[in-house]
Amino acid sequence: MRLRHFVDTQDFSKQELLDLIELIRIMKEADRQGATPRLLQDASLAMIFEEPSTRTRVSFEVGMTELGGHALYLKPGEIHLGERESLSDTAKVLSRMVDVIMARTLKHETIVGLAEAATVPVINGLTDYNHPTQVVCDVLTMMEHAPQGKGLEELNVTFVGDATNVLSSLMHICTQMGMNFTHAAPQKYQPPAEWRAIAEENCRASGGTLTITADVVAAVREADFIYTDLWWWVGQEDEIPERRAAFMPTYQVSMDLLSKAPAHCKAMHCLPASRGVEATDEVLDSPQSIIFGQAENRLHTEKGLLVW
């Protein structure tokens, strides 16, 4: 088989992504029945983390164990990742010792460099540009909670908040799938032109729609799902006062904002959440919140992805 990496959902067709999601669904059902097949018996996964993680680390490590394999947690200071050894050499050495490499890196070029040099599959566990494993999980979660009678291409997804790495990934996979995607944020924090161009090209191929607006009330009016994320990321700590002032309170996902959406609308968050900031406790803990089922689906997603 031709070596393939999982660096960006844009590297795959809509049908390939749907096939992957169906495999994840099957793996989840097997898990529910206590019948997860040990399809990766004795295989090894190298997990490189340049920053801490809860869901990514636990989901990949537990998933690999349940599939019969073994995961190694590798962090800066424990391996030579671009220091005292080139990134290329690290990728080539790991390829001789493990079956899969998963990396969560601060810079997107790091995961790209690993994939270029590795001779085993490389999985992107998050970069400053995107988070593809998260958004495959998100599409699965939306399919599970879609309003009765609504197909995937009819779903309306609204992301409220900063143009984060999750926003770029979610915008791209939703438009790949032919869904209706809206981003609501102050103009300064809306996605750059190159991200929009990818989504617009996806829409031309899939029939999906893309809306970027500062009008958050209009953005949620027909939403089946309202999704939010942190308002600042690593390296943006100096911008926190400015960002908080720009988003609060208009773009905080509160019960008042949720009430502007259809009654069936669900609230989503990739976590970790800054409670009381981008979303209120009342929303995150409400019956409309599906954040913990969404988090659980990371485990099933990683298992399906590793098998695939």
Tab-separated table of C-alpha atoms in Angstrom:
chain	number	residue	atom	x	y	z
A	1	MET	CA	0.000	0.000	0.000
A	2	ARG	CA	1.100	3.579	-0.681
A	3	LEU	CA	2.256	5.286	2.510
A	4	ARG	CA	-0.234	7.920	3.644
A	5	HIS	CA	-0.150	10.324	6.557
A	6	PHE	CA	-2.983	12.037	8.422
A	7	VAL	CA	-1.791	15.641	8.492
A	8	ASP	CA	-4.805	17.513	7.074
A	9	THR	CA	-8.336	16.436	6.154
A	10	GLN	CA	-7.802	18.281	2.872
A	11	ASP	CA	-5.484	15.445	1.849
A	12	PHE	CA	-8.502	13.133	1.625
A	13	SER	CA	-11.686	12.998	-0.404
A	14	LYS	CA	-15.117	13.363	1.120
A	15	GLN	CA	-15.760	9.655	0.531
A	16	GLU	CA	-12.511	8.657	2.209
A	17	LEU	CA	-13.430	10.711	5.261
A	18	LEU	CA	-16.916	9.187	5.340
A	19	ASP	CA	-15.359	5.701	5.096
A	20	LEU	CA	-13.057	6.563	8.002
A	21	ILE	CA	-15.986	7.838	10.090
A	22	GLU	CA	-17.948	4.652	9.352
A	23	LEU	CA	-14.985	2.580	10.553
A	24	ILE	CA	-14.843	4.698	13.720
A	25	ARG	CA	-18.564	4.101	14.247
A	26	ILE	CA	-18.043	0.349	13.903
A	27	MET	CA	-15.129	0.453	16.353
A	28	LYS	CA	-17.298	2.396	18.816
A	29	GLU	CA	-20.064	-0.180	18.568
A	30	ALA	CA	-17.532	-2.963	19.158
A	31	ASP	CA	-16.315	-1.097	22.241
A	32	ARG	CA	-19.886	-0.811	23.511
A	33	GLN	CA	-20.225	-4.592	23.220
A	34	GLY	CA	-16.883	-5.256	24.914
A	35	ALA	CA	-15.600	-6.754	21.685
A	36	THR	CA	-12.846	-4.436	20.468
A	37	PRO	CA	-10.726	-6.571	18.110
A	38	ARG	CA	-6.996	-6.526	18.827
A	39	LEU	CA	-6.178	-5.491	15.295
A	40	LEU	CA	-2.873	-3.852	16.216
A	41	GLN	CA	-1.443	-6.699	18.293
A	42	ASP	CA	2.175	-5.892	19.275
A	43	ALA	CA	2.282	-2.717	17.155
A	44	SER	CA	3.950	0.395	18.606
A	45	LEU	CA	2.914	4.052	18.481
A	46	ALA	CA	5.371	6.895	19.168
A	47	MET	CA	3.508	9.864	20.699
A	48	ILE	CA	5.475	13.118	20.476
A	49	PHE	CA	4.129	15.986	22.592
A	50	GLU	CA	5.597	19.493	22.472
A	51	GLU	CA	2.829	20.692	24.792
A	52	PRO	CA	0.602	19.022	27.408
A	53	SER	CA	-2.612	17.262	26.454
A	54	THR	CA	-5.424	15.390	28.173
A	55	ARG	CA	-7.724	14.115	25.436
A	56	THR	CA	-5.094	13.560	22.738
A	57	ARG	CA	-2.694	11.672	24.980
A	58	VAL	CA	-5.278	9.543	26.777
A	59	SER	CA	-7.279	8.712	23.648
A	60	PHE	CA	-4.257	7.560	21.640
A	61	GLU	CA	-2.617	5.680	24.507
A	62	VAL	CA	-5.773	3.897	25.655
A	63	GLY	CA	-6.842	3.274	22.069
A	64	MET	CA	-3.523	1.655	21.179
A	65	THR	CA	-3.662	-0.516	24.309
A	66	GLU	CA	-7.219	-1.665	23.608
A	67	LEU	CA	-6.173	-2.609	20.077
A	68	GLY	CA	-3.382	-4.801	21.433
A	69	GLY	CA	-0.509	-2.409	20.822
A	70	HIS	CA	1.805	-0.207	22.838
A	71	ALA	CA	2.195	3.594	23.012
A	72	LEU	CA	5.320	5.505	24.021
A	73	TYR	CA	4.945	9.013	25.472
A	74	LEU	CA	7.766	11.225	24.185
A	75	LYS	CA	8.200	14.835	25.256
A	76	PRO	CA	10.841	17.553	24.801
A	77	GLY	CA	13.941	16.817	26.831
A	78	GLU	CA	13.445	13.083	26.405
A	79	ILE	CA	14.092	12.901	22.650
A	80	HIS	CA	16.156	14.966	20.205
A	81	LEU	CA	13.360	16.623	18.240
A	82	GLY	CA	15.221	19.105	16.079
A	83	GLU	CA	17.845	19.666	18.786
A	84	ARG	CA	21.191	17.841	18.578
A	85	GLU	CA	19.529	15.797	15.841
A	86	SER	CA	17.689	16.904	12.738
A	87	LEU	CA	13.935	16.500	12.509
A	88	SER	CA	14.484	14.255	9.491
A	89	ASP	CA	16.866	11.958	11.382
A	90	THR	CA	14.425	11.656	14.296
A	91	ALA	CA	11.634	10.676	11.898
A	92	LYS	CA	13.826	8.093	10.152
A	93	VAL	CA	15.027	6.535	13.424
A	94	LEU	CA	11.515	6.304	14.866
A	95	SER	CA	10.318	4.755	11.590
A	96	ARG	CA	12.761	1.879	12.130
A	97	MET	CA	11.415	1.215	15.632
A	98	VAL	CA	7.676	1.923	15.650
A	99	ASP	CA	4.695	1.355	13.369
A	100	VAL	CA	3.017	4.764	13.661
A	101	ILE	CA	4.068	8.255	14.774
A	102	MET	CA	1.599	10.713	16.299
A	103	ALA	CA	2.831	14.230	17.027
A	104	ARG	CA	1.311	17.257	18.756
A	105	THR	CA	3.535	20.141	17.734
A	106	LEU	CA	3.666	23.870	18.293
A	107	LYS	CA	4.431	24.602	14.635
A	108	HIS	CA	2.694	23.032	11.631
A	109	GLU	CA	5.977	22.794	9.719
A	110	THR	CA	7.218	20.309	12.335
A	111	ILE	CA	4.492	17.759	11.557
A	112	VAL	CA	5.008	18.337	7.840
A	113	GLY	CA	8.738	17.718	8.249
A	114	LEU	CA	8.123	14.512	10.186
A	115	ALA	CA	5.754	13.254	7.500
A	116	GLU	CA	8.200	14.071	4.711
A	117	ALA	CA	10.974	11.997	6.322
A	118	ALA	CA	9.065	9.168	7.997
A	119	THR	CA	8.552	5.779	6.373
A	120	VAL	CA	5.608	4.909	8.648
A	121	PRO	CA	2.275	6.786	8.905
A	122	VAL	CA	2.394	10.118	10.748
A	123	ILE	CA	-0.756	11.401	12.470
A	124	ASN	CA	-1.250	15.074	13.292
A	125	GLY	CA	-2.329	15.380	16.932
A	126	LEU	CA	-2.619	19.214	16.694
A	127	THR	CA	-0.486	22.073	15.399
A	128	ASP	CA	-0.788	25.849	15.452
A	129	TYR	CA	-2.644	25.559	12.116
A	130	ASN	CA	-5.043	22.639	12.485
A	131	HIS	CA	-6.418	19.750	14.557
A	132	PRO	CA	-7.680	17.091	12.111
A	133	THR	CA	-8.285	14.245	14.588
A	134	GLN	CA	-10.530	16.544	16.635
A	135	VAL	CA	-12.744	17.535	13.727
A	136	VAL	CA	-13.202	13.983	12.425
A	137	CYS	CA	-14.448	13.248	15.945
A	138	ASP	CA	-16.686	16.322	15.728
A	139	VAL	CA	-18.346	15.242	12.484
A	140	LEU	CA	-19.041	11.808	14.015
A	141	THR	CA	-20.543	13.540	17.061
A	142	MET	CA	-22.743	15.751	14.886
A	143	MET	CA	-23.965	12.743	12.925
A	144	GLU	CA	-24.934	11.066	16.201
A	145	HIS	CA	-26.847	14.162	17.390
A	146	ALA	CA	-28.288	15.417	14.106
A	147	PRO	CA	-31.941	16.509	14.237
A	148	GLN	CA	-34.239	13.716	13.136
A	149	GLY	CA	-34.665	13.654	9.375
A	150	LYS	CA	-31.683	15.919	8.636
A	151	GLY	CA	-28.869	14.558	6.512
A	152	LEU	CA	-25.220	15.492	6.915
A	153	GLU	CA	-25.319	18.006	4.044
A	154	GLU	CA	-28.304	19.796	5.633
A	155	LEU	CA	-26.633	20.492	8.969
A	156	ASN	CA	-25.958	24.079	10.046
A	157	VAL	CA	-22.801	24.475	12.140
A	158	THR	CA	-21.895	27.788	13.778
A	159	PHE	CA	-18.506	28.405	15.353
A	160	VAL	CA	-18.441	31.351	17.753
A	161	GLY	CA	-15.082	32.801	18.730
A	162	ASP	CA	-11.489	33.218	17.616
A	163	ALA	CA	-10.042	31.827	14.380
A	164	THR	CA	-8.171	29.021	16.135
A	165	ASN	CA	-6.557	25.870	14.767
A	166	VAL	CA	-9.838	24.097	15.555
A	167	LEU	CA	-11.775	26.713	13.585
A	168	SER	CA	-9.612	26.178	10.498
A	169	SER	CA	-10.027	22.399	10.691
A	170	LEU	CA	-13.756	22.505	11.407
A	171	MET	CA	-14.426	25.043	8.654
A	172	HIS	CA	-12.542	22.899	6.167
A	173	ILE	CA	-14.031	19.504	7.028
A	174	CYS	CA	-17.595	20.873	7.238
A	175	THR	CA	-17.307	22.489	3.817
A	176	GLN	CA	-15.711	19.286	2.485
A	177	MET	CA	-18.786	17.407	3.676
A	178	GLY	CA	-21.224	19.817	2.033
A	179	MET	CA	-22.454	21.257	5.334
A	180	ASN	CA	-23.480	24.874	6.018
A	181	PHE	CA	-20.715	26.481	8.081
A	182	THR	CA	-20.810	29.879	9.768
A	183	HIS	CA	-18.115	31.650	11.769
A	184	ALA	CA	-19.137	34.488	14.077
A	185	ALA	CA	-16.384	36.745	15.445
A	186	PRO	CA	-15.211	40.349	15.475
A	187	GLN	CA	-13.629	41.167	12.112
A	188	LYS	CA	-10.090	41.195	13.565
A	189	TYR	CA	-10.491	37.592	14.707
A	190	GLN	CA	-12.060	36.160	11.560
A	191	PRO	CA	-10.120	33.624	9.443
A	192	PRO	CA	-7.432	34.789	7.005
A	193	ALA	CA	-8.058	34.857	3.271
A	194	GLU	CA	-6.086	31.663	2.599
A	195	TRP	CA	-8.251	29.654	5.014
A	196	ARG	CA	-11.412	31.053	3.431
A	197	ALA	CA	-10.152	30.225	-0.053
A	198	ILE	CA	-9.799	26.546	0.873
A	199	ALA	CA	-13.316	26.470	2.345
A	200	GLU	CA	-14.800	28.277	-0.658
A	201	GLU	CA	-13.191	25.786	-3.028
A	202	ASN	CA	-14.621	22.970	-0.901
A	203	CYS	CA	-18.084	24.540	-1.186
A	204	ARG	CA	-17.851	24.684	-4.968
A	205	ALA	CA	-17.109	20.947	-5.016
A	206	SER	CA	-19.489	19.804	-2.287
A	207	GLY	CA	-22.434	22.209	-2.416
A	208	GLY	CA	-21.791	23.398	1.119
A	209	THR	CA	-21.948	27.031	2.221
A	210	LEU	CA	-19.583	29.344	4.098
A	211	THR	CA	-20.627	32.462	6.006
A	212	ILE	CA	-18.260	34.734	7.942
A	213	THR	CA	-19.979	37.402	10.033
A	214	ALA	CA	-19.688	39.630	13.077
A	215	ASP	CA	-23.444	39.266	13.742
A	216	VAL	CA	-23.534	36.434	16.269
A	217	VAL	CA	-27.319	36.452	16.695
A	218	ALA	CA	-27.872	35.981	12.962
A	219	ALA	CA	-25.154	33.322	12.958
A	220	VAL	CA	-26.926	31.084	15.471
A	221	ARG	CA	-30.511	31.633	14.264
A	222	GLU	CA	-30.648	28.358	12.293
A	223	ALA	CA	-27.765	26.521	13.978
A	224	ASP	CA	-28.055	22.824	14.690
A	225	PHE	CA	-24.722	23.022	16.523
A	226	ILE	CA	-22.988	25.944	18.226
A	227	TYR	CA	-19.278	25.279	18.692
A	228	THR	CA	-16.781	27.377	20.628
A	229	ASP	CA	-13.136	27.186	21.658
A	230	LEU	CA	-10.566	29.124	23.684
A	231	TRP	CA	-10.133	32.815	22.858
A	232	TRP	CA	-6.328	32.691	23.045
A	233	TRP	CA	-3.652	30.058	22.445
A	234	VAL	CA	0.007	29.439	23.259
A	235	GLY	CA	2.044	32.595	22.640
A	236	GLN	CA	-0.981	34.916	22.798
A	237	GLU	CA	-0.947	35.473	26.547
A	238	ASP	CA	0.023	39.149	26.137
A	239	GLU	CA	-3.149	39.655	24.072
A	240	ILE	CA	-5.559	38.315	26.699
A	241	PRO	CA	-6.950	41.691	27.903
A	242	GLU	CA	-7.501	42.881	24.317
A	243	ARG	CA	-9.086	39.602	23.268
A	244	ARG	CA	-11.334	39.403	26.311
A	245	ALA	CA	-12.568	42.924	25.631
A	246	ALA	CA	-13.251	42.112	21.961
A	247	PHE	CA	-15.274	38.943	22.626
A	248	MET	CA	-16.971	39.562	25.989
A	249	PRO	CA	-19.916	39.511	26.364
A	250	THR	CA	-21.241	39.463	22.803
A	251	TYR	CA	-19.472	36.283	21.675
A	252	GLN	CA	-19.694	34.342	24.916
A	253	VAL	CA	-21.859	31.248	24.430
A	254	SER	CA	-24.435	31.872	27.155
A	255	MET	CA	-27.933	30.546	27.702
A	256	ASP	CA	-29.207	33.829	26.263
A	257	LEU	CA	-27.283	33.232	23.021
A	258	LEU	CA	-28.314	29.569	22.963
A	259	SER	CA	-31.953	30.673	23.268
A	260	LYS	CA	-31.576	32.525	19.959
A	261	ALA	CA	-30.923	29.186	18.209
A	262	PRO	CA	-33.489	26.447	17.451
A	263	ALA	CA	-34.623	24.469	20.501
A	264	HIS	CA	-32.826	21.328	19.274
A	265	CYS	CA	-29.446	23.100	18.942
A	266	LYS	CA	-26.525	21.406	20.707
A	267	ALA	CA	-23.504	23.086	22.296
A	268	MET	CA	-20.019	21.775	21.474
A	269	HIS	CA	-16.488	22.528	22.709
A	270	CYS	CA	-13.277	20.644	21.934
A	271	LEU	CA	-12.031	21.221	25.519
A	272	PRO	CA	-10.226	22.253	27.621
A	273	ALA	CA	-12.675	25.059	28.329
A	274	SER	CA	-12.101	28.321	30.164
A	275	ARG	CA	-15.388	28.146	32.019
A	276	GLY	CA	-17.086	31.485	32.351
A	277	VAL	CA	-15.059	32.895	29.464
A	278	GLU	CA	-15.921	31.594	25.965
A	279	ALA	CA	-18.894	29.665	27.405
A	280	THR	CA	-20.786	29.756	30.667
A	281	ASP	CA	-21.048	26.869	33.104
A	282	GLU	CA	-24.800	26.941	32.549
A	283	VAL	CA	-24.319	26.128	28.862
A	284	LEU	CA	-21.498	23.615	29.279
A	285	ASP	CA	-23.476	21.663	31.880
A	286	SER	CA	-26.884	22.026	30.221
A	287	PRO	CA	-28.945	19.245	28.623
A	288	GLN	CA	-28.088	20.831	25.259
A	289	SER	CA	-24.370	20.348	25.866
A	290	ILE	CA	-22.741	17.311	24.230
A	291	ILE	CA	-19.171	18.193	25.177
A	292	PHE	CA	-18.423	15.050	27.178
A	293	GLY	CA	-19.824	12.681	24.569
A	294	GLN	CA	-17.760	14.678	22.078
A	295	ALA	CA	-14.661	14.171	24.255
A	296	GLU	CA	-15.331	10.421	24.553
A	297	ASN	CA	-15.544	10.193	20.785
A	298	ARG	CA	-11.873	11.182	20.612
A	299	LEU	CA	-11.060	7.687	21.929
A	300	HIS	CA	-13.155	5.966	19.276
A	301	THR	CA	-11.783	8.295	16.600
A	302	GLU	CA	-8.158	7.508	17.436
A	303	LYS	CA	-8.893	3.769	17.472
A	304	GLY	CA	-10.576	3.918	14.081
A	305	LEU	CA	-7.841	6.135	12.669
A	306	LEU	CA	-5.052	3.878	13.928
A	307	VAL	CA	-6.728	0.806	12.428
A	308	TRP	CA	-7.472	2.636	9.159
